[in-house]
Structures are given as structure tokens and as C-alpha cells.
Coordinates of C-alpha atoms in Angstrom, one line a residue:
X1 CA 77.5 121.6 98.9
X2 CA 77.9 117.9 97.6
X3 CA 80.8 116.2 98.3
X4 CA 82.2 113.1 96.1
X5 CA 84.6 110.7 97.8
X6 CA 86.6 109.1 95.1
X7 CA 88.4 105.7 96.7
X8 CA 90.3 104.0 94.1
X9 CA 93.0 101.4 93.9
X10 CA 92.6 99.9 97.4
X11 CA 94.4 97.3 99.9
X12 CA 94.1 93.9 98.9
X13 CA 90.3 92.8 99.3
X14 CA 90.8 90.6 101.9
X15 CA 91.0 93.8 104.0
X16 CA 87.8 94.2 103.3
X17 CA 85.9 91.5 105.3
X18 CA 87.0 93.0 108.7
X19 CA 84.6 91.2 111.5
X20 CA 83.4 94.2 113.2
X21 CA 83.6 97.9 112.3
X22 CA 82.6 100.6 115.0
X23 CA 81.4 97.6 117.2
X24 CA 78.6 96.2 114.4
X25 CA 78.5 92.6 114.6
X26 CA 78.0 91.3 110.6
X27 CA 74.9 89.4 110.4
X28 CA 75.5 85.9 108.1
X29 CA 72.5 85.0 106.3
X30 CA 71.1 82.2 104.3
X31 CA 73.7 80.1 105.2
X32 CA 71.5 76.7 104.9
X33 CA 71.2 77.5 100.9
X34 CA 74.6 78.5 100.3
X35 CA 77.5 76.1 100.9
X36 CA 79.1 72.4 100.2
X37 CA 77.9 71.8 104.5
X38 CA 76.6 68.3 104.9
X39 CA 73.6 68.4 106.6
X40 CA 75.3 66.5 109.6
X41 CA 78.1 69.2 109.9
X42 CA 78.6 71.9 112.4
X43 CA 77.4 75.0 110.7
X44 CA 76.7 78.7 111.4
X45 CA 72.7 79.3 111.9
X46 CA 71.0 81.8 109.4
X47 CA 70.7 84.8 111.2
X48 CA 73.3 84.3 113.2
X49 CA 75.4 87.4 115.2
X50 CA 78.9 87.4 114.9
X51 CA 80.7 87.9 117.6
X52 CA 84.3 89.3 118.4
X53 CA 86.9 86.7 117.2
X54 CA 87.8 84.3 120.0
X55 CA 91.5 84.9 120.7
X56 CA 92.4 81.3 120.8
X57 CA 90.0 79.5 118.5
X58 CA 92.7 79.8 116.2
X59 CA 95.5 80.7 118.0
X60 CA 95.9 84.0 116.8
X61 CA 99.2 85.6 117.6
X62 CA 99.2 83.4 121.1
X63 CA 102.0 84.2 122.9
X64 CA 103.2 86.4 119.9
X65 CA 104.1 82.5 118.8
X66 CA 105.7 82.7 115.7
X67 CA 106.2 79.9 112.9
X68 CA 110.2 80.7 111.8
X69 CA 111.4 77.2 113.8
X70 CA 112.8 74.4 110.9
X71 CA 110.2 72.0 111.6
X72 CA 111.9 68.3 111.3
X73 CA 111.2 66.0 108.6
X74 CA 110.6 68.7 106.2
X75 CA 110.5 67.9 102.0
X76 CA 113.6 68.0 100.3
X77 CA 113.4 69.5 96.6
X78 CA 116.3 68.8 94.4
X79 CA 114.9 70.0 90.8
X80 CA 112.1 72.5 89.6
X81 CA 110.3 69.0 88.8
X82 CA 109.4 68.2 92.1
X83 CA 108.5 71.7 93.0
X84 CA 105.2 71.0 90.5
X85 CA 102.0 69.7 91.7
X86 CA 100.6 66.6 90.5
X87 CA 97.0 66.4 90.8
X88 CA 96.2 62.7 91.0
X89 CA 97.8 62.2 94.1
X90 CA 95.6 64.5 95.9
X91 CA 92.6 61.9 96.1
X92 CA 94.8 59.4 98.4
X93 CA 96.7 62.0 100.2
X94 CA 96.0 61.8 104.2
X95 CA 97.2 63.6 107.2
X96 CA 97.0 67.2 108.7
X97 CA 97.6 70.3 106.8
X98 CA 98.2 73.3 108.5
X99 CA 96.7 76.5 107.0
X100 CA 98.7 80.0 108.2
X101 CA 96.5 82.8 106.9
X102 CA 98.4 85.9 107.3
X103 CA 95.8 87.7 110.3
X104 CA 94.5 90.5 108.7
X105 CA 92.2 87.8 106.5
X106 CA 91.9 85.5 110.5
X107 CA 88.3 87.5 110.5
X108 CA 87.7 86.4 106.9
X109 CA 88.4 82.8 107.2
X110 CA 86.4 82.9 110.9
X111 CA 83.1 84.2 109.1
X112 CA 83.2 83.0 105.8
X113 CA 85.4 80.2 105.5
X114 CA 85.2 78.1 108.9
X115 CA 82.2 76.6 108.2
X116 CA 83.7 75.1 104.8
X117 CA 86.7 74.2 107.4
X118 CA 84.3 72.4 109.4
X119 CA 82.4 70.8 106.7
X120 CA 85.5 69.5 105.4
X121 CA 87.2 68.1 109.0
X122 CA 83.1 66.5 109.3
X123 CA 84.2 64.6 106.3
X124 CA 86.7 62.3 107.9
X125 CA 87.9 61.6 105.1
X126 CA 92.0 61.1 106.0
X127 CA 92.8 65.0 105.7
X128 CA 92.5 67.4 108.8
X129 CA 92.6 71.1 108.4
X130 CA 94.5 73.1 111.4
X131 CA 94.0 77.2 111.0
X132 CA 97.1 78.6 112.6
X133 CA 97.1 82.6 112.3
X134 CA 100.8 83.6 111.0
X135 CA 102.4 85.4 113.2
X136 CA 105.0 88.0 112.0
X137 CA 106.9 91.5 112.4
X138 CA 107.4 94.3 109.4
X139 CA 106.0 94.5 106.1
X140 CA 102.9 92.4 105.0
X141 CA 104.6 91.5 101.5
X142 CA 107.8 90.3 103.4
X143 CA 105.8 88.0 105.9
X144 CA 107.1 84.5 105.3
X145 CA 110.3 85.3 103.6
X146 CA 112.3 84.6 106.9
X147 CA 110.7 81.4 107.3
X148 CA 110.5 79.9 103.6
X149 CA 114.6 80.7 103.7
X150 CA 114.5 78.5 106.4
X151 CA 112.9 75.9 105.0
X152 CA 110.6 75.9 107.0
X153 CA 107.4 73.2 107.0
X154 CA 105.3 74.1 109.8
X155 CA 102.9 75.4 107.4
X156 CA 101.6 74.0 104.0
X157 CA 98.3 76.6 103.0
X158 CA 99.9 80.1 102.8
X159 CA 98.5 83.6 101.7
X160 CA 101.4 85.7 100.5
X161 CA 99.5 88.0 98.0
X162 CA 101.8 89.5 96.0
X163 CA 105.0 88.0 97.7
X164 CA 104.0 85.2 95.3
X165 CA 106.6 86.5 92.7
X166 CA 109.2 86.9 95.1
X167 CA 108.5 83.3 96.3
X168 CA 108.4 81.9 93.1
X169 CA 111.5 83.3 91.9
X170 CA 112.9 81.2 95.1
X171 CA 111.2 78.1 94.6
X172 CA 109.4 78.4 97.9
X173 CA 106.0 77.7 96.6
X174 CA 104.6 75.0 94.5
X175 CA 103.3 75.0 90.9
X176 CA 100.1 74.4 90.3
X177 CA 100.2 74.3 86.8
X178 CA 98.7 70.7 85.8
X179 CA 96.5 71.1 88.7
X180 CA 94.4 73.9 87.2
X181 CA 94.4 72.2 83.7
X182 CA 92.1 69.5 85.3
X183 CA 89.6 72.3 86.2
X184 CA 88.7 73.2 82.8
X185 CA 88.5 76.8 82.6
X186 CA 86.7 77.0 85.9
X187 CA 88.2 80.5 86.7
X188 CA 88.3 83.8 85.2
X189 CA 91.6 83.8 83.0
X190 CA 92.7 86.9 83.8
X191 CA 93.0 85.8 87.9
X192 CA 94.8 83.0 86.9
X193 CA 97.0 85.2 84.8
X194 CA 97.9 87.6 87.9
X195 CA 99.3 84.6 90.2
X196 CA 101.4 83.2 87.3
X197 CA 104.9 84.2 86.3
X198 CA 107.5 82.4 84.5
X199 CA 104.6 80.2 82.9
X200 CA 104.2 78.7 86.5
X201 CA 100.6 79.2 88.4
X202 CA 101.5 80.4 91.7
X203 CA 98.3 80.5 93.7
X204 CA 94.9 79.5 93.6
X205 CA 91.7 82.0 94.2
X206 CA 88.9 81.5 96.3
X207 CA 87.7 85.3 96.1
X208 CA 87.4 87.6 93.4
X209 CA 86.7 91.5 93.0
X210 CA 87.2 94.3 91.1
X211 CA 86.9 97.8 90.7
X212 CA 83.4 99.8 90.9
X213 CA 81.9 103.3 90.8
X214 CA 79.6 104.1 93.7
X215 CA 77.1 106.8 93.1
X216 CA 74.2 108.4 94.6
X217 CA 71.5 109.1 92.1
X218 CA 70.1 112.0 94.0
X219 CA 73.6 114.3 93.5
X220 CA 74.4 112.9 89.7
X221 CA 71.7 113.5 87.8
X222 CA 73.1 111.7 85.2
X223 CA 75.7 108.8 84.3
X224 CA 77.6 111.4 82.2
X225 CA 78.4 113.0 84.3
X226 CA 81.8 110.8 85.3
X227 CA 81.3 108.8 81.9
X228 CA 84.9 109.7 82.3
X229 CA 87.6 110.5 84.5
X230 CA 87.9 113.9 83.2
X231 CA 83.8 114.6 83.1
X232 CA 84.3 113.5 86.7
X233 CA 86.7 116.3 88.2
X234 CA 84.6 119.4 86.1
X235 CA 81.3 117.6 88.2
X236 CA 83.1 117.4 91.2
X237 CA 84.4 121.3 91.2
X238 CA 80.8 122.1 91.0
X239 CA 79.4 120.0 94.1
X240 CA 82.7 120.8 95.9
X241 CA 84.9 118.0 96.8
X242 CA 86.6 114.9 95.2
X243 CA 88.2 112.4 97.7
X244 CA 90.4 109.8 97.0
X245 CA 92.8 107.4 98.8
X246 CA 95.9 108.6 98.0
X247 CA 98.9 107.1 100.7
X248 CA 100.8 103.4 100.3
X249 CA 99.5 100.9 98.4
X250 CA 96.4 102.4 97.6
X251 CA 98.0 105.5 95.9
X252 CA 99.9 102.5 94.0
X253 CA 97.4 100.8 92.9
X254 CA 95.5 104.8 92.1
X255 CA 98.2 105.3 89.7
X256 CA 98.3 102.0 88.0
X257 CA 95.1 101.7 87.0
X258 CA 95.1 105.0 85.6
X259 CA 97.9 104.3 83.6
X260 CA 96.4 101.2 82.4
X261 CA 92.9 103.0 81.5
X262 CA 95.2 105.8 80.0
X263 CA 96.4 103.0 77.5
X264 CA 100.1 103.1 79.6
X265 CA 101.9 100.5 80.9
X266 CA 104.0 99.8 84.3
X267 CA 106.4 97.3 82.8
X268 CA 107.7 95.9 79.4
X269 CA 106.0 91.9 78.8
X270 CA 108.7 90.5 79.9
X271 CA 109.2 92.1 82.5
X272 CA 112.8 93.2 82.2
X273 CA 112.0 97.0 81.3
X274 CA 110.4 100.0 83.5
X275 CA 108.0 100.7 80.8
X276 CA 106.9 104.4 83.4
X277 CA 108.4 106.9 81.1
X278 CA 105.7 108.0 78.8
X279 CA 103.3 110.3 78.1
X280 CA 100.6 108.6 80.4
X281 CA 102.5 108.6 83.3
X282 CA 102.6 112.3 82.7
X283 CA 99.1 112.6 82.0
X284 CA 98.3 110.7 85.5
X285 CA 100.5 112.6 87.6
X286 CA 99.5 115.7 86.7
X287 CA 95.7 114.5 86.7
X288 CA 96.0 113.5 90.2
X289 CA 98.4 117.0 91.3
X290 CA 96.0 119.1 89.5
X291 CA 92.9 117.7 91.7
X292 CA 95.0 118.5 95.2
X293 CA 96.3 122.1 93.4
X294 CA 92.7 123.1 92.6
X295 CA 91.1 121.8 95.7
X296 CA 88.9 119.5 94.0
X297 CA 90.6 116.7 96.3
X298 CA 91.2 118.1 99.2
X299 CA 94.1 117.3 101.5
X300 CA 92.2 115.0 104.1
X301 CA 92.3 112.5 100.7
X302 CA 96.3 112.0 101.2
X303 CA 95.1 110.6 105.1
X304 CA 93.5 107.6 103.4
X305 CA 95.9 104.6 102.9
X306 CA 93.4 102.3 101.9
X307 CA 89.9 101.5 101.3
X308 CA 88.5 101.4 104.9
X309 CA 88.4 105.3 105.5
X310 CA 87.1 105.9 102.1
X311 CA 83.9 103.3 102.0
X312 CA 83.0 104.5 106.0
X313 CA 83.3 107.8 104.9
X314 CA 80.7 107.5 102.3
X315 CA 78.8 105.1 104.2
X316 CA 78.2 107.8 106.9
X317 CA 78.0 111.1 104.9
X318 CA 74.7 111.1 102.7
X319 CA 76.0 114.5 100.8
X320 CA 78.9 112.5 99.6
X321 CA 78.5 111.6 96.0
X322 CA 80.5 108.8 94.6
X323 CA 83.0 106.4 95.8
X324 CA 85.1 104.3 93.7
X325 CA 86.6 101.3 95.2
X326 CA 86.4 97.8 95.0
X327 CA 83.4 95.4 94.7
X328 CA 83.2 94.1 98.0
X329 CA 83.4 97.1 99.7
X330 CA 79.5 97.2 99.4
X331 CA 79.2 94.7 102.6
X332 CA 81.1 97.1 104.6
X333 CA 79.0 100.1 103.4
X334 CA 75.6 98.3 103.8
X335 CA 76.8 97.3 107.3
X336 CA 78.2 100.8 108.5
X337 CA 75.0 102.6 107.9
X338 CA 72.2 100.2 106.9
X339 CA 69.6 103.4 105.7
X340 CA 72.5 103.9 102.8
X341 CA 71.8 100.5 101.1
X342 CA 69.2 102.2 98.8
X343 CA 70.7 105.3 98.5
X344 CA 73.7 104.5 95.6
X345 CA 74.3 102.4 92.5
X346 CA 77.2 100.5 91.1
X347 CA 78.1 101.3 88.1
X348 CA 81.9 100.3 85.6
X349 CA 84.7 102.7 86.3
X350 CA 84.7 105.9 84.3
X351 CA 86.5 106.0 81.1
X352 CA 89.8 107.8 80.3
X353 CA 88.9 110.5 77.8
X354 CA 89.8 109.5 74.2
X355 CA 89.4 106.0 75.6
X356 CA 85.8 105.7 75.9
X357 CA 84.0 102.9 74.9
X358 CA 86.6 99.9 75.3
X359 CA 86.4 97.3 77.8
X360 CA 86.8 98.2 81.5
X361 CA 90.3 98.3 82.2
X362 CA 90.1 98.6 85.7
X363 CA 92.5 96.9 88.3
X364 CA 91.1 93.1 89.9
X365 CA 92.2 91.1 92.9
X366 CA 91.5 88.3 94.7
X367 CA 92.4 86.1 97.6
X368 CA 94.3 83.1 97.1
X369 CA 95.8 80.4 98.5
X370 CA 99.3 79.1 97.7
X371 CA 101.1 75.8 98.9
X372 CA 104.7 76.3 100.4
X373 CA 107.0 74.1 99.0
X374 CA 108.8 72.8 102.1
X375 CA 105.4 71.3 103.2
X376 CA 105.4 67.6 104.6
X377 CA 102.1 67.6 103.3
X378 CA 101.4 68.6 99.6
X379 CA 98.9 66.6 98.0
X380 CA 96.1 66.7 101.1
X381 CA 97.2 70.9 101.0
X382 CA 96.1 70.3 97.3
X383 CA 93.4 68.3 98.5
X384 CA 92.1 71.1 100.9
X385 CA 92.7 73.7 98.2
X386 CA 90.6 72.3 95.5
X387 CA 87.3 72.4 98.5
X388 CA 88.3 75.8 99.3
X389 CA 88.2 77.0 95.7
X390 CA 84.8 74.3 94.7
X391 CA 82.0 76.4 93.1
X392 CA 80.0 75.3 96.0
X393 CA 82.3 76.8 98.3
X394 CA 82.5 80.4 96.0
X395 CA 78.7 80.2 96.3
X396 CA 78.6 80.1 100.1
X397 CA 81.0 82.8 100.4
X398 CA 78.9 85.2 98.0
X399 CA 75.6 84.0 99.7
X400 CA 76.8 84.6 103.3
X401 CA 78.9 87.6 102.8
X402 CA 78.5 89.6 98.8
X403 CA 81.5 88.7 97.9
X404 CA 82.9 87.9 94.2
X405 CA 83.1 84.2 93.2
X406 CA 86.5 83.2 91.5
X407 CA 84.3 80.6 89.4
X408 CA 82.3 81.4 86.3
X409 CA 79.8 79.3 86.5
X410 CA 78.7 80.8 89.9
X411 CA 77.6 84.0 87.8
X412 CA 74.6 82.3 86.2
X413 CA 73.2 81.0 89.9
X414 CA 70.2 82.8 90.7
X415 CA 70.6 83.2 94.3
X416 CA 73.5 84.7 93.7
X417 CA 72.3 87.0 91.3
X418 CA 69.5 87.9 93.7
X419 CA 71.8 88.3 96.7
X420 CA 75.1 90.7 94.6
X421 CA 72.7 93.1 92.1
X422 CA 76.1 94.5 90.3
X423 CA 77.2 90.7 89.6
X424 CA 77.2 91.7 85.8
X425 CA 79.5 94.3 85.9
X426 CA 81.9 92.5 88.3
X427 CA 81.4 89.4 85.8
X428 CA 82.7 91.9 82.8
X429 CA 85.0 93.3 84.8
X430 CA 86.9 90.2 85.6
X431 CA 86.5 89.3 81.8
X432 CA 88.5 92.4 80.9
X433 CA 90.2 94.1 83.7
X434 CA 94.3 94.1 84.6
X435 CA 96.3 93.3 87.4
X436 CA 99.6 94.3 89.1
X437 CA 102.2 93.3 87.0
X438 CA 103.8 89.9 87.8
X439 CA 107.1 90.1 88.9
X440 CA 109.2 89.1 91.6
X441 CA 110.1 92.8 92.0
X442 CA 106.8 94.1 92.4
X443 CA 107.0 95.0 96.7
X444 CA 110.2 97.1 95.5
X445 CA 108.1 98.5 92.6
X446 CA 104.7 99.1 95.2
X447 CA 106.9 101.6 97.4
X448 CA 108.3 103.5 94.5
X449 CA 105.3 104.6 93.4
X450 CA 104.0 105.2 96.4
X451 CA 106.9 107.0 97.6
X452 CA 107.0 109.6 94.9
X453 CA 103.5 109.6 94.0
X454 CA 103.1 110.9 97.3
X455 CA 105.5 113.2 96.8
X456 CA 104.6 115.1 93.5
X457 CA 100.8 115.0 95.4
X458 CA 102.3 116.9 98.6
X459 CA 104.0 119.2 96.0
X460 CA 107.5 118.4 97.4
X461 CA 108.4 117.2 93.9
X462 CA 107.4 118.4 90.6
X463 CA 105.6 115.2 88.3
X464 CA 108.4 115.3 85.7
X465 CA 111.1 114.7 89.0
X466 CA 108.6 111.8 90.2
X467 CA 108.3 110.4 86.7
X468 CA 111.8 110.2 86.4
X469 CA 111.9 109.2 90.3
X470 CA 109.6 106.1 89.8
X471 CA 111.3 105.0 86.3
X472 CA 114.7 104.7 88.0
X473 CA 113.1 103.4 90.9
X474 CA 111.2 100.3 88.6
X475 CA 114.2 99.9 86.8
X476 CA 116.8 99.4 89.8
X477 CA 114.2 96.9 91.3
X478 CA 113.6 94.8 88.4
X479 CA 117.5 94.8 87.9
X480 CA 117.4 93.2 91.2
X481 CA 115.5 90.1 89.9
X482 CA 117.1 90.1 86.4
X483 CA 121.0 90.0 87.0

């Protein structure tokens, strides 16, 4: 019997670029062709193996070292002006800027983006960058809370992910707001629009993905057959299984896109009003219950907490039939079992029926970068930002590792095209997908849903009480932010 492995709404994609997996080294590859590197810079050879990530080129959790000390001579900001970037300061700005990746994305940054560091520190040209790990205890979202309220400036490049809101709504991170006006629709609106709130830009990106459908042509015999959601479970009962990732923040982001492609919404625009209660909440719940109830998705999918399990699971079980997940997960499958490179397409996310035919609605992400605003340093973090984020460097990152440039322009290379065959639909993905709503409530508004999604999927509630659970649940945390 076929089996179909449905992994939607994943982890952040910077999970994604994990170093090693099962103890295969990634292979980077046409490196010479694919980045801003002077030809005089230290670079990564084509061809080259990766190994294991040295524990101390970066100092990665050294010591369990951790970056909460008030560094002195930290920035004082005394008005919301100040706490705005201005771009023409960035071309004189010198000195060393610190970059404190949270270390789930150390691996990223050692295999994709440390030859652009290098590049740039060749450059000698008055800015140095340091890469300095963050080290920290607890939740992901809540990472530098405890040292932005301590105003601290040991860092100046952070990645907070969605902890931009909650950042924001403290002033602890800069604007960059005039900054992204000079680069004249460079990046795909809709990824600026999901780091912006309170008509402030929040964060820059220097990856971009989206949401895909992974099938093997040899079990569908047909696209119709999950030309929607619906068309999906009735093909799914007849080859057996339907897995999906449904625990923490992937269940979260299961349900929201749903909802969105259902034609729901999460919250009200301006994001004072749990907008849950409706008919497609309903509709989504029970969708998701009703695959667990029937045995379509079988209970090993409630294991999955994000999109690592799923895309190795398909990677090594030929009889699966489709995935969903994001984008990028492709490197990961390719590399888990190389034979399976040829044996699946990409194709847009099934439609929600009675929804069929509009644009892809499907949940995006990205990696970004924001600037903490207690940074000694600014303008040269501005100045390192705006390398990070070039087109040149977006092309080296898709060249040496598949994944999805934040620039437009990018789309229309054709080494790029050659190297990511799907770049179309990611391209008209971005154009039209959604993200998680910005607000400074949204970690609150994560566990909710994941809480008592999990819930009404275990059968310990019923999807009216977790309806009713979530509402309350979005409403009490946006209160929070909103008093």
C-alpha cells in the first residue's frame, strides 16, 4: 500500500540547512560562479566536503558563555527618532560588528554565509565582522529578551524571528524603514510585509521560501488528484496513509495556513481582535480530527514537531507519496537519499475546495537579520546588512545550497534557474502567499494553537471546545500588547 507523508507548516526555514544529517557531509558546489568573493578572498573550493562544525571557529556556546552582561559604552536612545536607521551613514561607518546568530542557523551561516563573511572582512574596508553564536536557555522566541532589557550592546546583527514584534513593541531593535526605500523594490513585498508592524520595518531577509507539494509521479497518476485539499484525503484513504506534522509550531503554522487557504483569518487588521471564531476555523479543525479519526493520518503524524522527520521520512521511504513542506526542504531530501532526486516533483499547494483557482495562499518565511538597538555600532551593522542581503550574495546562497533568494531580480538568473527547477512556483508563491500575523503577541498566540490544536487532534477536546479554547487564548494575548 502507498503511503503519503503530508508535512505542512514547518519550523522556521533556517532549520532547514542543518550541516550534517545521519553523518552526510553536504557537498557545496559551483561556488566560483555564485557569489560577491573577490577573486583574492578566502573561499570554499567547488566540490568541497563539509565537515562537522568546528566548536570554536565561532565560539559556539564556549563555556556555555552567554551574552546577558551590559557591555559599557552602550547607545543611549531617548526618542523613537533615533531608534530609525539612516542609510547614508552606513558608507563612512567603521569598526567591528558583532553578529549573534541564534545556533540553530551557526550551521547555516558556517556553509552558506562564511564565505560572504570572509569576502567582506577581505575587503578591509573599515568594518570587521565577528560571528559570535548566542548563547541562551528556554524558548527560541524568548532568546534575547533578557538581554535587550538589559540594554545590552554586546551584539549589533541579531536573528530573533518572530520575537521581532515583541522587540519592536520595546524599542529594542532598529527601524529600517528609510533604509529599504533606497533599495527600490528589491524584495518581494510580501517578506517585507511579515517583518513590519506599526509601519516600522523590523528585519531584513537574506533567505526566502515557501510552501510546496512534493509528489512522486509513479503513485499520483495525476495532479488531480490533491488539486485540493479535500481530493487529497479521498486519494490518500485509498493508498493508505496521510502524514503530517502535527506538534508545536508546526501544528501552528498547519492550522494557519489552512485557515488562510480556507479564506479565514487569525487576527482582525489591526491587530486588536482574535478574528478565530468562524466557520473556517471549524472547517480546519475538524478537517485535520477527521484525518486522525479515520486513520487516514495516522498517529505516528502527531510525533512530528517540525519539518525534519517529515522530509527524512519521505526521503527514505520510496512508497511514500507526497510531502508538503517548505521549499528548501529539497536540499535535505536530495541529500538524505540521493537515488530520490528524480523520483518526485514540486508542485503549488493544493487548493481549499470552493477556493480553487486563486492565487496560492500558502504560508512564506524567511531568514532575516535585524539590528539591536543598544548597538555601539549601527551604521557598519547596516553596512554589513546591506552585503548580506546584495543580490550577489542571494545568488551564492541559492547556487551553493538551493535555497530561495529574497531578491527578485535573482529569479531571472539563469544559473539559478538551472540549479532550483521549481524557482517559478516559489517566485509566485512569494508574489501571493501570507505570513504569520504581525504582532507582538504572536509567541503567546504560537502556543495556543498549538496547545489545543493538539488537543482536539488527541481527541482530549472536542473542535468546538478548542475553537473556543484558541479564541480566548488569541484574545487574552493580544490584550497583553494592547492595554
Amino acid at each position: 500500500m502507498h503511503k503519503i507523508l503530508f508535512r505542512f507548516g514547518v519550523d522556521f526555514s533556517g532549520k532547514v540547512y542543518a550541516r550534517r544529517f545521519n553523518g552526510t557531509d553536504y557537498k557545496e558546489k559551483d561556488l566560483a560562479n555564485a557569489s560577491p568573493i573577490p577573486g583574492n578572498a578566502p573561499v570554499i573550493a567547488p566540490g568541497k566536503n563539509f565537515s562537522p562544525v568546528k566548536p570554536l571557529r565561532f565560539g559556539i556556546l564556549a563555556a556555555s558563555l552567554s551574552v546577558l552582561s551590559v557591555s559599557v559604552g552602550c547607545r543611549s536612545r531617548d526618542t523613537v527618532t533615533v531608534n530609525t536607521l539612516d542609510p547614508a551613514l552606513m558608507a563612512t561607518a567603521k569598526g567591528e560588528v558583532v553578529y549573534c546568530p541564534l545556533p540553530l542557523l551557526a550551521s547555516v551561516i558556517e556553509q552558506m554565509d562564511q564565505p560572504l563573511i570572509d569576502a567582506f572582512n577581505a575587503q578591509n574596508n573599515g568594518v570587521h565582522i565577528t560571528v559570535k553564536p548566542f548563547s541562551y536557555t528556554g524558548d527560541m522566541d524568548d532568546a534575547y529578551d533578557k538581554s535587550l532589557d538589559a540594554k545590552d550592546c554586546s551584539c549589533d546583527i541579531i536573528t530573533p524571528f518572530y520575537a521581532i514584534y515583541k522587540l519592536s513593541g520595546k524599542e529594542q531593535i532598529l527601524d529600517f524603514s528609510p533604509y529599504v526605500a533606497t533599495r527600490n523594490g528589491e524584495f518581494f513585498s510580501s517578506i517585507i510585509n511579515s517583518v513590519s508592524l506599526n509601519k516600522k520595518v523590523l528585519a531584513i531577509p537574506i533567505r526566502a521560501d515557501a510552501m510546496m507539494f512534493y509528489y512522486r509521479p509513479a503513485i499520483f497518476e495525476n495532479t488531480g488528484q490533491f488539486s485540493t485539499w479535500q481530493n487529497l484525503y479521498t486519494n490518500a484513504a485509498s493508498h493508505s496513509n496521510f502524514v503530517y506534522n502535527a506538534g508545536g509550531v508546526g501544528l501552528t503554522a498547519n492550522v494557519i495556513s489552512l485557515l488562510y487557504q480556507a479564506g479565514g483569518e487569525l487576527i482582525s487588521a489591526d491587530g486588536k481582535t482574535s478574528k478565530f471564531q468562524s466557520p473556517q476555523a471549524h472547517a480546519v479543525l475538524n478537517f485535520l480530527v477527521s484525518g486522525v479519526q479515520s486513520q487516514v493520518i495516522p498517529s505516528q503524524a502527531l510525533t512530528f514537531t517540525n519539518n525534519v522527520g517529515a522530509s527524512r521520512f519521505f526521503a527514505k521511504t520510496p512508497s511514500i507519496g507526497g510531502l508538503t513542506d517548505w521549499s528548501a526542504s529539497k536540499f535535505r531530501i536530495d541529500t538524505e537519499v540521493p537515488s530520490t532526486q528524480n523520483s518526485y516533483k514540486i508542485v503549488p499547494l493544493p487548493a481549499w475546495a470552493g477556493r480553487e483557482g486563486q492565487d496560492p495562499t500558502g504560508l512564506i518565511g524567511s531568514n532575516f537579520l535585524s539590528i539591536n538597538a543598544y548597538s555601539k555600532n549601527p551604521n557598519a551593522a547596516l553596512k554589513v546588512i546591506d552585503y548580506l542581503s546584495s543580490a550577489a550574495a542571494a545568488r551564492h546562497r541559492a547556487l551553493s545550497a538551493g535555497t530561495g533568494p529574497a531578491i527578485k531580480s535573482v529569479y531571472d538568473d539563469p544559473a539559478v534557474r538551472t540549479k532550483i527547477p521549481y524557482l517559478d512556483i516559489l517566485y509566485n508563491s512569494l508574489l501571493h502567499g501570507r505570513a504569520r500575523p504581525n504582532t507582538s503577541a504572536y509567541t503567546e498566540i504560537d502556543t495556543v494553537i498549538s496547545t489545543y490544536a493538539a488537543q482536539a487532534l488527541a481527541g482530549t477536546l472536542t473542535v468546538d471546545q478548542a475553537v473556543d479554547q484558541i479564541d480566548k487564548g488569541i484574545t487574552k494575548a493580544i490584550q497583553k500588547y494592547n492595554h
